[in-house]
Short mmCIF file of C-alpha atoms and ligand atoms in Angstrom, two decimals:
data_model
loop_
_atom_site.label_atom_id
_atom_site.label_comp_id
_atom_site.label_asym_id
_atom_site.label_seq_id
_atom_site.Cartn_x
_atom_site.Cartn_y
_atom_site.Cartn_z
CA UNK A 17 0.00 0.00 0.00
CA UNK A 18 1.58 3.13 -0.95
CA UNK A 19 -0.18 6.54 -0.70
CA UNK A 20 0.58 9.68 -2.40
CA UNK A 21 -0.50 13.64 -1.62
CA UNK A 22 -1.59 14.67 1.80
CA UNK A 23 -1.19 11.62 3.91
CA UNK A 24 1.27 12.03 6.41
CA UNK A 25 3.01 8.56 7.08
CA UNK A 26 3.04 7.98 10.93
CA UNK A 27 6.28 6.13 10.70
CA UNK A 28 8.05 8.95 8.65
CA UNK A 29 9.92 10.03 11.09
CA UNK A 30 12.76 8.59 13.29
CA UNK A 31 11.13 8.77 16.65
CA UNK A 32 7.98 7.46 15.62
CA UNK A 33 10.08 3.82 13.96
CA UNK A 34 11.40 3.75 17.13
CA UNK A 35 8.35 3.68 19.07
CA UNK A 36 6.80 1.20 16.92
CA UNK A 37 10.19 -1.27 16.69
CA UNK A 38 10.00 -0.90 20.26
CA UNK A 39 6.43 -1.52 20.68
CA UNK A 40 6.76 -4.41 18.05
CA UNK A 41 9.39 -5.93 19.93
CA UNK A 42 7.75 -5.05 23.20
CA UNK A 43 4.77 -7.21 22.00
CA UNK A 44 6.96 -10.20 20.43
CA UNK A 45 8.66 -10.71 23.75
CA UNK A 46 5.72 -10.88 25.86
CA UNK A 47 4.04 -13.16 23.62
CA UNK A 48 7.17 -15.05 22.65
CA UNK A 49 8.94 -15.79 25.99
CA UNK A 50 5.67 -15.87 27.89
CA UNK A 51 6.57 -14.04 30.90
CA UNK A 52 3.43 -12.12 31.40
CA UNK A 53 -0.24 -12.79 29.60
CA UNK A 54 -0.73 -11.98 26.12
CA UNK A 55 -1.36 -8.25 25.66
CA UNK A 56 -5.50 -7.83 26.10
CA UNK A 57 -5.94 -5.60 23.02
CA UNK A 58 -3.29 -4.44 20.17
CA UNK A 59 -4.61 -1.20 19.17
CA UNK A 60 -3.01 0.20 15.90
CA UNK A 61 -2.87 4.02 14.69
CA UNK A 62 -2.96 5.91 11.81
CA UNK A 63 -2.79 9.73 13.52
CA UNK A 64 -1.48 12.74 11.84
CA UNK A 65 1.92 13.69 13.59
CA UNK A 66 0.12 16.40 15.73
CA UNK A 67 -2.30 14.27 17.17
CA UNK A 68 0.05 11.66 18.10
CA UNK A 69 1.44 14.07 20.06
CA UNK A 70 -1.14 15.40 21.59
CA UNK A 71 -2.94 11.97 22.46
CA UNK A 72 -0.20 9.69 22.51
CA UNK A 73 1.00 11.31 25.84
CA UNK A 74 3.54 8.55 28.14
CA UNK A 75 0.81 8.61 30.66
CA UNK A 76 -1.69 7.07 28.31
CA UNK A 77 0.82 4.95 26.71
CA UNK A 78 1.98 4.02 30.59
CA UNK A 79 -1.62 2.92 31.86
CA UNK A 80 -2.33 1.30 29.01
CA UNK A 81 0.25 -0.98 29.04
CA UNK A 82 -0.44 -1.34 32.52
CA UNK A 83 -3.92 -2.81 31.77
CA UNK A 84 -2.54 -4.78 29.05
CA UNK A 85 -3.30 -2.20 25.98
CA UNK A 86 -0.86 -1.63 23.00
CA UNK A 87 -0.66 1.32 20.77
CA UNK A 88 1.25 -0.36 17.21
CA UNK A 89 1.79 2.61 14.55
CA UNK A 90 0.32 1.38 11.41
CA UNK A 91 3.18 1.90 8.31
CA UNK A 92 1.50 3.74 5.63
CA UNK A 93 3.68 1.98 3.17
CA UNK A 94 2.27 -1.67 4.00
CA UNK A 95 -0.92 -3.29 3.49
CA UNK A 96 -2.88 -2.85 6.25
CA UNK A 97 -3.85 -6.56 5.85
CA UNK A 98 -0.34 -7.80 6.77
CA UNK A 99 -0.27 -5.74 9.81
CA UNK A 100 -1.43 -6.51 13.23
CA UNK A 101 -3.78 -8.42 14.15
CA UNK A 102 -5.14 -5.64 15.53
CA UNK A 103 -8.28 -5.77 17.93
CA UNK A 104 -8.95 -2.01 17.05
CA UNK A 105 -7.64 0.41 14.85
CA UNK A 106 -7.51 3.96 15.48
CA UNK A 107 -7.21 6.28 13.07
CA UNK A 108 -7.48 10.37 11.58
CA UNK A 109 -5.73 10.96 8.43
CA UNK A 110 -7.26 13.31 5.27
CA UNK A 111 -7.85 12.04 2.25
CA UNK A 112 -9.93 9.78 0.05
CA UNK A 113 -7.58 7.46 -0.79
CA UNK A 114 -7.17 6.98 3.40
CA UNK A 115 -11.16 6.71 3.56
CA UNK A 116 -10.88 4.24 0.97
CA UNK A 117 -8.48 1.99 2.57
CA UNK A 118 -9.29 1.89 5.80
CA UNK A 119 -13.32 0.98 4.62
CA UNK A 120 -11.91 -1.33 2.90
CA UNK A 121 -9.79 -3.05 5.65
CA UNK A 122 -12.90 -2.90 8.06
CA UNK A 123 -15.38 -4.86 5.37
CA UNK A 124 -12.31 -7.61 5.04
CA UNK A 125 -11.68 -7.31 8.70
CA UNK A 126 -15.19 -7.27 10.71
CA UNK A 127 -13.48 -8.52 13.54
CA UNK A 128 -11.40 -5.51 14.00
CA UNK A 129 -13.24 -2.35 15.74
CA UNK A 130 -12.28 0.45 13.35
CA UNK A 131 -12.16 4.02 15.16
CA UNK A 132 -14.75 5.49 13.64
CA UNK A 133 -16.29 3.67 9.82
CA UNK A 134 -15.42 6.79 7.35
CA UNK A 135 -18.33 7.39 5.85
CA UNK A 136 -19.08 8.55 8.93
CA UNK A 137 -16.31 10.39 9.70
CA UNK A 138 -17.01 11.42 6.49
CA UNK A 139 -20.86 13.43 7.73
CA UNK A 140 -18.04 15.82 9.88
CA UNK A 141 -16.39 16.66 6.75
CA UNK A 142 -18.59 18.94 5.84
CA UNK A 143 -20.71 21.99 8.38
CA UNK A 144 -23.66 21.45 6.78
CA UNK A 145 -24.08 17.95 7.01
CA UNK A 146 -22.52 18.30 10.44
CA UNK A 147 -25.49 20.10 12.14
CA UNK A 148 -28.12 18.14 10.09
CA UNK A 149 -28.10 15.30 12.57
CA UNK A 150 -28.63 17.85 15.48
CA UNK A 151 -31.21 19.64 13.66
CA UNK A 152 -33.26 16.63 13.39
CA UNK A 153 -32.77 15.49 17.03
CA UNK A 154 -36.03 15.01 19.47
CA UNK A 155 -34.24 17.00 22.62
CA UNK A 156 -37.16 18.62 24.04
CA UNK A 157 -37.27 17.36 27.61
CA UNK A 158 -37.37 19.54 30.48
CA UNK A 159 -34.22 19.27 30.91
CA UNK A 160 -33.10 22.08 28.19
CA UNK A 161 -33.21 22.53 24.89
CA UNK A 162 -30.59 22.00 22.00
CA UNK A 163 -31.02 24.09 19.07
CA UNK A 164 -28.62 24.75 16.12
CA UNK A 165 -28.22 28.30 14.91
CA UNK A 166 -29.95 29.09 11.83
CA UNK A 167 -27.49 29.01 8.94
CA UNK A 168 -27.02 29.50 5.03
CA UNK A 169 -25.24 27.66 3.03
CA UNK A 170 -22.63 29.95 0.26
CA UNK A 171 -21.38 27.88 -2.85
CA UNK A 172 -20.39 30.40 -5.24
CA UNK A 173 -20.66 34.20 -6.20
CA UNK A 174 -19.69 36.08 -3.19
CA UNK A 175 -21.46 39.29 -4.88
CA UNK A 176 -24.15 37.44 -4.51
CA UNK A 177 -24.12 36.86 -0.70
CA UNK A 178 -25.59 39.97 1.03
CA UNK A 179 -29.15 39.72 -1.36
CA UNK A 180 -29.05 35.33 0.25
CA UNK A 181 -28.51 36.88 2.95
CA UNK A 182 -31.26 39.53 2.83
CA UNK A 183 -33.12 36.72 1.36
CA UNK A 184 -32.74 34.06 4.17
CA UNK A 185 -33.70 36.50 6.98
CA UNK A 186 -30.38 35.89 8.53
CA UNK A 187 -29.59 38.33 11.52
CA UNK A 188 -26.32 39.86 11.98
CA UNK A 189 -23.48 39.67 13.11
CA UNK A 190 -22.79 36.73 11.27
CA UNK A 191 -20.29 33.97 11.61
CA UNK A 192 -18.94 33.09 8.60
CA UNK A 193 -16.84 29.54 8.67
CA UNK A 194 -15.37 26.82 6.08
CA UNK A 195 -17.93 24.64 4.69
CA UNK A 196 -15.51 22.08 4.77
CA UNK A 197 -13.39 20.37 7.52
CA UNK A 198 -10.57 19.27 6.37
CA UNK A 199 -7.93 18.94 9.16
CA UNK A 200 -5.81 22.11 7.36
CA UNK A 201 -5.16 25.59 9.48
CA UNK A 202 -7.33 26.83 6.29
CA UNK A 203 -10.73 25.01 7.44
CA UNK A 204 -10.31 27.00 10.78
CA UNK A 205 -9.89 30.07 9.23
CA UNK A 206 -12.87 32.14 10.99
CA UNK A 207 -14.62 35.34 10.17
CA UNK A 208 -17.34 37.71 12.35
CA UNK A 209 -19.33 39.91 9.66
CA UNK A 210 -21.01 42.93 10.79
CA UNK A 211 -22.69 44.40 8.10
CA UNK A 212 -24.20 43.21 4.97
CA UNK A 213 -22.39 44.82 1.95
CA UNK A 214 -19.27 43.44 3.37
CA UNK A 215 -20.44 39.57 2.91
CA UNK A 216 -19.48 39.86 -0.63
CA UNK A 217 -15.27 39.57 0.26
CA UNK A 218 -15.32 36.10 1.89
CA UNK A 219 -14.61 33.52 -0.24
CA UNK A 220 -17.01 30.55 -1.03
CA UNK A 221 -17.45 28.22 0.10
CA UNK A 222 -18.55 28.59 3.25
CA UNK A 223 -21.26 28.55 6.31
CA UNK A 224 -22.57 31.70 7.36
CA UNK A 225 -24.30 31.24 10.75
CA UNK A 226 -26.30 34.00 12.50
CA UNK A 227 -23.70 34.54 15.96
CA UNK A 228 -25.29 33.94 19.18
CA UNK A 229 -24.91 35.60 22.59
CA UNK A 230 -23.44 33.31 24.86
CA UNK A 231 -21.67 34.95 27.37
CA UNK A 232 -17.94 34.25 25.85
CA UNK A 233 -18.31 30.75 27.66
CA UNK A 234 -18.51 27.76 25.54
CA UNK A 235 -19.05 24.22 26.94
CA UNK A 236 -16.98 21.05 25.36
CA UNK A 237 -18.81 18.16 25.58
CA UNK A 238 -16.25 15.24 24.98
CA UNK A 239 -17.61 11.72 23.99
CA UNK A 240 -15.30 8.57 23.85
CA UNK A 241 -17.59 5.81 23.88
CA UNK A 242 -20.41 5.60 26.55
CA UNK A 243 -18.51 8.43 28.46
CA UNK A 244 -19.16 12.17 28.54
CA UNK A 245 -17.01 14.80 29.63
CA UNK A 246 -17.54 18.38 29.57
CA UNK A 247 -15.23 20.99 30.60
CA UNK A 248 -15.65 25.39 29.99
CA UNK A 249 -13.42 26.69 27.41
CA UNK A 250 -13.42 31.15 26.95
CA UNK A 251 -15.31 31.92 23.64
CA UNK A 252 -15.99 35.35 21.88
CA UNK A 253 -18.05 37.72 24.21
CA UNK A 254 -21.48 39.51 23.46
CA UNK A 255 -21.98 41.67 20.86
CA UNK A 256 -24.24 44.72 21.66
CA UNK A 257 -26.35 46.33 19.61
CA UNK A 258 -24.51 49.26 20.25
CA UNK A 259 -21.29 47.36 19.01
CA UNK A 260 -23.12 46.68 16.05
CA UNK A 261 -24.53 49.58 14.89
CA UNK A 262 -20.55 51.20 15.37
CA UNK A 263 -19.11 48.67 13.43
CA UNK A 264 -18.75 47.59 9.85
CA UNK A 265 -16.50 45.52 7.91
CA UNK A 266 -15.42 41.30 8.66
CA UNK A 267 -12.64 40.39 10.83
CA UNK A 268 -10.88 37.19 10.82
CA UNK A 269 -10.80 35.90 14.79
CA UNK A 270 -8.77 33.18 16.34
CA UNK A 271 -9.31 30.02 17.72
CA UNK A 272 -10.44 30.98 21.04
CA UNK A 273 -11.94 28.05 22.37
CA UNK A 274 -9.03 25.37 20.67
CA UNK A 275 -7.12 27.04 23.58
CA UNK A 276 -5.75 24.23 26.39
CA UNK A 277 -6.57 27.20 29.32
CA UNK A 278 -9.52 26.31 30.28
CA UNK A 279 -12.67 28.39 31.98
CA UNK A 280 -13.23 25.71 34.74
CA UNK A 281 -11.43 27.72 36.87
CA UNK A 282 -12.35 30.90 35.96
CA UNK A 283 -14.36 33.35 38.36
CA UNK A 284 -17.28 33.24 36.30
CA UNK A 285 -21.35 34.60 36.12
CA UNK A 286 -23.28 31.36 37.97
CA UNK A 287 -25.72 32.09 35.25
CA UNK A 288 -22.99 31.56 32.34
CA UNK A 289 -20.09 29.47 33.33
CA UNK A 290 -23.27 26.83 34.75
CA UNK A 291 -22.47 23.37 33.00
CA UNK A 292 -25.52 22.21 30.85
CA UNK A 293 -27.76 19.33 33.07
CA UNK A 294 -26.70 16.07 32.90
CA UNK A 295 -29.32 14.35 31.77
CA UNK A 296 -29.38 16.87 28.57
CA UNK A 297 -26.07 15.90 27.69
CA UNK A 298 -26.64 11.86 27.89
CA UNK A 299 -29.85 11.94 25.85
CA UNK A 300 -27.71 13.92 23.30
CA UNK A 301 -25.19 11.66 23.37
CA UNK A 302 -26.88 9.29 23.32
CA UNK A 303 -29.20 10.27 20.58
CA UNK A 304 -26.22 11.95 17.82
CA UNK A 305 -23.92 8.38 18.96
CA UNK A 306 -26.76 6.72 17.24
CA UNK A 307 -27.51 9.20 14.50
CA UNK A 308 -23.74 10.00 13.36
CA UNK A 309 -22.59 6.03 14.17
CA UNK A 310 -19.49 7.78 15.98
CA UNK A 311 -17.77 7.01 19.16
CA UNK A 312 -15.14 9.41 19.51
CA UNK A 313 -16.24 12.93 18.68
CA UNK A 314 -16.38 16.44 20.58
CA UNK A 315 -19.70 18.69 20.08
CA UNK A 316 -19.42 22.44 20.90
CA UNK A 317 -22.17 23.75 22.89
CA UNK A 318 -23.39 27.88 23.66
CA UNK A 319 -26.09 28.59 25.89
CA UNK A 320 -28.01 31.68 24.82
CA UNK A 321 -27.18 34.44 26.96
CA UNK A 322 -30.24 35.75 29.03
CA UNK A 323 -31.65 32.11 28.94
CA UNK A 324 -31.42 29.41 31.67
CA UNK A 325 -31.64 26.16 29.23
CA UNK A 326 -31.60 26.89 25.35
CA UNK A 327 -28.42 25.85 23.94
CA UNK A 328 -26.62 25.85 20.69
CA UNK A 329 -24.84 23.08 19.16
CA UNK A 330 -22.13 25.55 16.73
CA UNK A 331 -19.79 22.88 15.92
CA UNK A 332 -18.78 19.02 16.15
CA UNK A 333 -15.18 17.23 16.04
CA UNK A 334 -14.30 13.25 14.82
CA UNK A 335 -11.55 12.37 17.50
CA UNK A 336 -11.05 15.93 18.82
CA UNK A 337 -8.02 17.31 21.29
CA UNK A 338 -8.62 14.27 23.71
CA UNK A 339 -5.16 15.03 25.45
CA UNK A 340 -6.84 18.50 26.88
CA UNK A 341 -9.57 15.95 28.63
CA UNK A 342 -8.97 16.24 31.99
CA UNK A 343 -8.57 12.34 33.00
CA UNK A 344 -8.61 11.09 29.26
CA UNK A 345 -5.79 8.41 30.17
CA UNK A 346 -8.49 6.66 32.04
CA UNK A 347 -11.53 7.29 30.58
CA UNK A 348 -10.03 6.03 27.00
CA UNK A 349 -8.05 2.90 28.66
CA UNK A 350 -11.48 2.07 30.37
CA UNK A 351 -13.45 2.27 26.99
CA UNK A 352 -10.60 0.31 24.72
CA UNK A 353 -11.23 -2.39 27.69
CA UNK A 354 -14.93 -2.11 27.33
CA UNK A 355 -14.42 -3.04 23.51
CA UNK A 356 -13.10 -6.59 23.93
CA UNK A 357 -15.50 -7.10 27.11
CA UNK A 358 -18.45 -6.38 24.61
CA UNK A 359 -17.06 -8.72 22.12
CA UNK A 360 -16.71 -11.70 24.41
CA UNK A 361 -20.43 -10.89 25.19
CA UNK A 362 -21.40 -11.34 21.54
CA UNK A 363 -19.48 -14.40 21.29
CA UNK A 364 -21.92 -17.43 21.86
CA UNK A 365 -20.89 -20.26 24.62
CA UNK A 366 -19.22 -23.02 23.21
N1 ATP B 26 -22.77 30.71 15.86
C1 ATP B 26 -21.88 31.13 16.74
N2 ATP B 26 -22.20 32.01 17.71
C2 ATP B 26 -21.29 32.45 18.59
N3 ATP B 26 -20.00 32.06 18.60
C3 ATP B 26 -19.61 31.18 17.68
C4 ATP B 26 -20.52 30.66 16.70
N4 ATP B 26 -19.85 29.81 15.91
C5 ATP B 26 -18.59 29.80 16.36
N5 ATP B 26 -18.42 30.60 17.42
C6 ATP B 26 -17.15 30.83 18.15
O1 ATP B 26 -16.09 30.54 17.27
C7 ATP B 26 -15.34 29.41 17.74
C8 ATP B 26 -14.92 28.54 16.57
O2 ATP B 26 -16.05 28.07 15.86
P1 ATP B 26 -16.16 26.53 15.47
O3 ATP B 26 -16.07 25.75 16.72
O4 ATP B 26 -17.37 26.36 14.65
O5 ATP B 26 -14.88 26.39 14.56
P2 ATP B 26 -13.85 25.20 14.36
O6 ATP B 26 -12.76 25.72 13.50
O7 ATP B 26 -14.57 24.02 13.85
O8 ATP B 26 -13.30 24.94 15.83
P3 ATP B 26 -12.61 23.62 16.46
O9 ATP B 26 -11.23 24.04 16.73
O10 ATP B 26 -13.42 23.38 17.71
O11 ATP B 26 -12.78 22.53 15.47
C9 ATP B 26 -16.28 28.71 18.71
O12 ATP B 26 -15.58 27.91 19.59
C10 ATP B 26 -16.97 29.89 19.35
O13 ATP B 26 -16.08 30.51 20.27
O1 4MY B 27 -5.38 20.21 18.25
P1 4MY B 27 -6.07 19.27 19.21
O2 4MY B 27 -5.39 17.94 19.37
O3 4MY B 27 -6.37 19.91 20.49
O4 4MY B 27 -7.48 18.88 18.58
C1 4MY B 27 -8.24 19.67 17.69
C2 4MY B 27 -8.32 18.92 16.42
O5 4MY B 27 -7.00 18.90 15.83
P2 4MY B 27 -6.19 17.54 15.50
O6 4MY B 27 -7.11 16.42 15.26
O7 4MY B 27 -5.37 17.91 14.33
O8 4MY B 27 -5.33 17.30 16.71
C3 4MY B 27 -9.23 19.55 15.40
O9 4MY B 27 -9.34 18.63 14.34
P3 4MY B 27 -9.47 19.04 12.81
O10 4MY B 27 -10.84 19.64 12.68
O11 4MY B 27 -8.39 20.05 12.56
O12 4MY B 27 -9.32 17.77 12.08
C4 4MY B 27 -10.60 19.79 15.99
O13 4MY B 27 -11.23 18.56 16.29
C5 4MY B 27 -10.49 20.61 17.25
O14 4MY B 27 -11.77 20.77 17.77
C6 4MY B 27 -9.60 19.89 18.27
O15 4MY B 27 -9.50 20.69 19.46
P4 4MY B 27 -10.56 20.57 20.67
O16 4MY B 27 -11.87 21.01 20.08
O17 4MY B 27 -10.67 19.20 21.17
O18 4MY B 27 -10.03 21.55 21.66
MG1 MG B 28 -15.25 24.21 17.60
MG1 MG B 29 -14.57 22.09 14.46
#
């Protein structure tokens, strides 16, 4: 298997051949000589080089092996067929031809649990179909209610963008964002638009979404599994009408909330920094689990300023910063476990 274009090989560089000689060898020898168990679960990765670093940390790596886990980089330049076995594979890499292999690995391998199926992943790729799912969710309980903000769609003729605009009844300030995810710096490139006439220099295409009022507190609602975390991250503050009015013009902003500081600590409006109920967050969970067939995936949460309960889902992440979780060693050990425990289940009696 060889892969041209954007694909960064995990194994490319020296550190990373050592880990995985190491890890190899690590695995032969406790297999081989039989001087402990068998490993429990060989997990194998295909991560960009910034998210190995940022989720491969030593004290993941530590506990896992503790508990009988092993992370195996996948080579890039091999079949994936001749690698392994593997009980799961975990993997984030751009591209089709990645997408292609790795659904093509899971069909011939349905006893491997692939981290997540692609075409799935795939639904994230894009912000429109990435809200769909939420937009269609049954989350009226009493317990709050989860809204997306309303949004157009811009594939071409940016001239033509304030009259859509106009057109839509969208409210400004707007947000205007990527349409598509791609991994790049480029698909977080981020712009607040103030006034109408102004729409017509951003570049297609790309998601304008009406910007809500949240306080400048955003809530991260991690998912690995059956878990749920969710910590406070700073966002952008209110916008007054006053503010408004003054200003004109769209200004590129930076990724506030990507930040690792996080709010938790901050001293912070009750009313704002409160997290959203728990129960809210399981059924949605629960519910976009089902609907996006993901298991590891981050959803970005606002609650309207001035309201107790009505919250905004603004944006969702496949295998997002899990290294800024606080606890994410054990909460991703305990659901790697959970894997092979929920295969022996299926497994009938012999
Ligand atoms: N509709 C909105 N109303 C208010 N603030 C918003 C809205 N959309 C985005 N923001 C702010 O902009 C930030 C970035 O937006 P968003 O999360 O959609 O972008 P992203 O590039 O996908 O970010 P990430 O790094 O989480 O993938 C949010 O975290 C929030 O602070
Ligand atoms: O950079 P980190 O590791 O923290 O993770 C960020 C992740 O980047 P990475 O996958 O390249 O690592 C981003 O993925 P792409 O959209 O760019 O694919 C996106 O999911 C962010 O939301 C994550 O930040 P978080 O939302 O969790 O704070
Ligand atoms: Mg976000
Ligand atoms: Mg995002």
């Amino acid at each position: 298997m060889r892969l041209k274009g954007e694909i960064h090989n995990p194994c490319c560089d020296e550190e990373e051949e050592k880990v995985a000689e190491e890890n190899g060898r690590e695995l032969n020898s406790i297999v081989g000589v039989g001087i402990s168990p068998p490993p429990k679960l060989v997990v194998g990765y295909a991560l960009t080089s910034k998210k190995k670093k940022s989720f491969l940390q030593p004290k993941l790596l530590g506990l896992a092996r503790n508990m009988g886990i092993f992370f195996i980089a996948i080579d890039l330049n091999r079949p994936l067929s001749d690698q392994g076995p593997f009980d799961v594979v975990l993997h984030k890499l751009a591209g089709k031809e990645w997408s292609e292999i790795i659904e093509d690995y899971r069909q011939k391998h349905p006893e491997v649990t692939v981290l997540d199926p692609p075409n799935a992943v795939q639904h994230l790729h894009s912000r429109q179909s990435m809200l769909q799912g939420v937009a269609d969710l049954n989350l009226s309980d009493c317990h709050g209610r989860v809204v997306v903000p309303k949004q157009l769609i811009v594939t071409k003729d940016p001239l033509s963008i304030p009259n859509e605009v106009d057109k839509a009844g969208l409210k400004l300030p707007l947000v205007a964002k990527p349409l598509l995810v791609d991994g790049s710096a480029k698909s977080h490139e981020l712009f607040l638009a103030y006034d109408q006439c102004s729409l017509s220099e951003l570049e297609p295409p790309l998601v304008l979404q009406e910007f809500v009022n949240h306080g400048g507190v955003l809530f991260k609602v991690y998912i690995v599994g059956e878990a749920i975390k969710v910590v406070r991250r700073f966002s952008l503050p209110n916008i007054s009408k006053r503010e408004l009015e003054k200003l004109a013009g769209v200004f590129r902003f930076p990724r506030v909330s990507c930040a690792a500081a996080s709010a938790d600590d901050a001293d912070l409006d009750p009313s704002i920094a409160e997290l959203p109920e728990r129960p809210l967050l399981e059924n949605l969970a629960r519910q976009l689990r089902q609907r996006l067939g993901l298991r590891l995936f981050n959803v970005d949460m606002i609650r309207e300023h001035g309201t107790k309960d009505v919250f905004y889902v603004i944006d969702i992440n496949y295998f997002p910063g899990y290294g800024k979780m606080p606890d994410y060693e054990h909460i991703f050990t305990d659901f790697l476990l959970s894997l092979v425990q929920s295969k022996h289940k299926k497994r009938p009696a012999t």
